[in-house]
Short mmCIF file of C-alpha atoms in Angstrom, two decimals:
data_model
loop_
_atom_site.label_atom_id
_atom_site.label_comp_id
_atom_site.label_asym_id
_atom_site.label_seq_id
_atom_site.Cartn_x
_atom_site.Cartn_y
_atom_site.Cartn_z
CA MET A 211 -5.58 -0.47 -26.52
CA LEU A 212 -2.90 -3.22 -26.43
CA ASP A 213 -4.98 -5.46 -28.65
CA HIS A 214 -5.64 -2.77 -31.27
CA ALA A 215 -2.46 -0.66 -31.30
CA LYS A 216 -0.39 -0.67 -34.46
CA PRO A 217 3.07 -2.21 -34.07
CA GLY A 218 5.50 0.33 -32.65
CA ALA A 219 2.77 2.60 -31.39
CA ARG A 220 3.62 4.75 -28.39
CA LEU A 221 1.04 4.15 -25.65
CA VAL A 222 0.51 6.19 -22.50
CA TYR A 223 -1.92 5.08 -19.85
CA SER A 224 -2.97 6.68 -16.49
CA CYS A 225 -3.97 5.20 -13.20
CA GLY A 226 -3.75 5.95 -9.49
CA TRP A 227 -0.84 5.32 -7.15
CA HIS A 228 -2.37 2.04 -5.98
CA ILE A 229 -0.88 0.33 -9.07
CA SER A 230 2.61 -1.11 -8.48
CA ARG A 231 4.84 -2.44 -11.16
CA ASP A 232 7.49 -4.08 -9.03
CA GLY A 233 5.97 -4.26 -5.51
CA GLN A 234 8.53 -1.79 -4.15
CA ASP A 235 6.05 1.06 -3.53
CA VAL A 236 5.41 2.09 0.07
CA TYR A 237 1.82 3.13 0.77
CA SER A 238 0.49 5.07 3.75
CA TRP A 239 -2.16 3.50 5.91
CA LYS A 240 -4.50 6.25 4.64
CA LEU A 241 -4.07 5.26 0.99
CA ARG A 242 -4.31 1.53 1.75
CA THR A 243 -7.55 2.16 3.77
CA PHE A 244 -9.00 4.43 1.06
CA VAL A 245 -8.26 1.88 -1.74
CA ALA A 246 -9.84 -0.97 0.30
CA VAL A 247 -12.95 1.00 1.21
CA PHE A 248 -13.45 2.80 -2.08
CA GLY A 249 -12.65 -0.34 -4.04
CA TRP A 250 -15.19 -2.37 -2.14
CA LEU A 251 -17.88 0.37 -2.34
CA ALA A 252 -17.28 1.18 -6.00
CA ARG A 253 -17.59 -2.48 -6.88
CA LEU A 254 -20.71 -2.84 -4.77
CA ILE A 255 -22.55 0.00 -6.52
CA ARG A 256 -21.05 -0.98 -9.88
CA PHE A 257 -19.25 2.39 -10.27
CA ALA A 258 -15.81 0.96 -10.80
CA ASP A 259 -13.71 -2.14 -10.23
CA LEU A 260 -10.15 -1.38 -9.19
CA ASP A 261 -9.24 -5.02 -9.95
CA ASP A 262 -9.89 -4.25 -13.61
CA GLN A 263 -7.33 -1.46 -13.46
CA VAL A 264 -4.82 -3.79 -11.77
CA GLU A 265 -5.34 -6.45 -14.42
CA ALA A 266 -5.04 -3.95 -17.29
CA CYS A 267 -1.82 -2.62 -15.88
CA ARG A 268 -0.48 -6.14 -15.37
CA ARG A 269 -1.08 -6.81 -19.09
CA VAL A 270 0.60 -3.49 -20.04
CA PHE A 271 3.67 -4.19 -17.85
CA GLU A 272 4.03 -7.64 -19.39
CA SER A 273 3.77 -6.39 -22.94
CA ASP A 274 6.63 -5.50 -25.23
CA THR A 275 4.98 -2.36 -26.55
CA ARG A 276 6.31 1.13 -26.09
CA TRP A 277 4.22 2.02 -23.01
CA THR A 278 4.27 4.41 -20.04
CA VAL A 279 1.85 4.13 -17.18
CA VAL A 280 1.50 7.46 -15.33
CA ARG A 281 0.44 6.97 -11.78
CA ALA A 282 -1.26 10.09 -10.63
CA SER A 283 -1.51 11.57 -7.16
CA ASP A 284 -4.76 13.28 -6.05
CA LEU A 285 -5.79 15.96 -8.61
CA GLU A 286 -6.92 19.51 -8.04
CA GLU A 287 -8.14 22.34 -10.25
CA GLY A 288 -6.15 25.44 -10.90
CA ASP A 289 -3.63 27.06 -13.15
CA SER A 290 -0.56 25.18 -14.33
CA GLN A 291 2.38 25.11 -11.92
CA GLY A 292 4.65 23.39 -14.41
CA LEU A 293 5.48 19.85 -15.38
CA PRO A 294 5.06 17.48 -12.41
CA VAL A 295 8.03 15.66 -10.95
CA TRP A 296 8.12 11.89 -10.94
CA ARG A 297 9.68 9.11 -9.00
CA ARG A 298 9.91 5.33 -9.58
CA HIS A 299 8.15 4.45 -6.37
CA VAL A 300 5.32 5.76 -4.25
CA GLY A 301 6.69 6.41 -0.80
CA ASP A 302 9.50 8.66 -2.09
CA PRO A 303 9.57 11.75 0.10
CA ALA A 304 9.21 14.01 -2.97
CA LEU A 305 5.70 12.61 -3.52
CA ALA A 306 4.44 13.08 0.04
CA SER A 307 2.25 16.02 -0.80
CA ASN A 308 0.10 13.75 -3.03
CA LEU A 309 -1.35 16.52 -5.13
CA THR A 310 -1.08 17.55 -8.80
CA ARG A 311 -2.96 20.07 -10.84
CA ARG A 312 -5.19 18.46 -13.51
CA VAL A 313 -3.72 20.58 -16.25
CA ASP A 314 -0.17 19.54 -15.23
CA PHE A 315 -1.23 15.90 -15.13
CA ALA A 316 -2.44 16.26 -18.68
CA ARG A 317 0.82 18.02 -19.66
CA PHE A 318 2.85 15.17 -18.20
CA MET A 319 0.85 12.61 -20.16
CA VAL A 320 1.53 14.49 -23.40
CA ALA A 321 5.19 15.01 -22.58
CA ALA A 322 5.54 11.28 -21.81
CA LEU A 323 4.69 10.57 -25.46
CA GLU A 324 8.05 12.04 -26.53
CA ASP A 325 10.18 11.16 -23.49
CA GLU A 326 12.20 8.04 -24.28
CA ALA A 327 13.34 7.87 -20.67
CA LEU A 328 9.75 6.97 -19.70
CA VAL A 329 9.32 4.03 -22.13
CA GLN A 330 8.26 0.97 -20.13
CA LYS A 331 8.29 2.92 -16.88
CA ALA A 332 5.44 3.62 -14.42
CA PRO A 333 6.30 7.06 -12.98
CA ALA A 334 4.39 8.29 -9.91
CA ILE A 335 3.89 12.02 -10.20
CA VAL A 336 3.27 14.99 -7.94
CA GLY A 337 2.98 18.76 -8.61
CA CYS A 338 6.38 20.48 -8.97
CA GLN A 339 5.30 23.26 -6.61
CA THR A 340 4.01 21.10 -3.76
CA PRO A 341 5.75 21.34 -0.42
CA SER A 342 7.22 17.82 -0.71
CA ALA A 343 8.56 18.37 -4.22
CA LEU A 344 10.19 21.66 -3.19
CA ALA A 345 11.60 20.24 0.01
CA ALA A 346 13.13 17.36 -1.84
CA GLY A 347 14.69 19.74 -4.37
CA ALA A 348 12.79 17.66 -6.96
CA GLN A 349 13.69 18.08 -10.63
CA HIS A 350 11.40 17.15 -13.54
#
């Protein structure tokens, strides 16, 4: 998308929590283990290569385009619970539940297109009705 976007285009990308913009994210041992095992297995069976996602995000982060990279938690089906909450870094207590409804993830992606506060940011999101978001008194 970077190579073909018109100048000034608003670009929104998605990825998992394993992407870090500034290296200040704090990952649980479960997530680190999952990424290591899944990444190796997915590459082995030619299903996916997480290194491609890391490289693509590196290019986005270094670009001067109007981008947002939405880092999604685990996703689940179900009715909307409202716009997810976001934090700058994985490891924030509000994100601990690690779960977002798919429909709400999509809503966040669309909302990001018009949210100037998210330009050149990589928000990590979680469902607004998850226990961790509620316990943290999280706001959108």
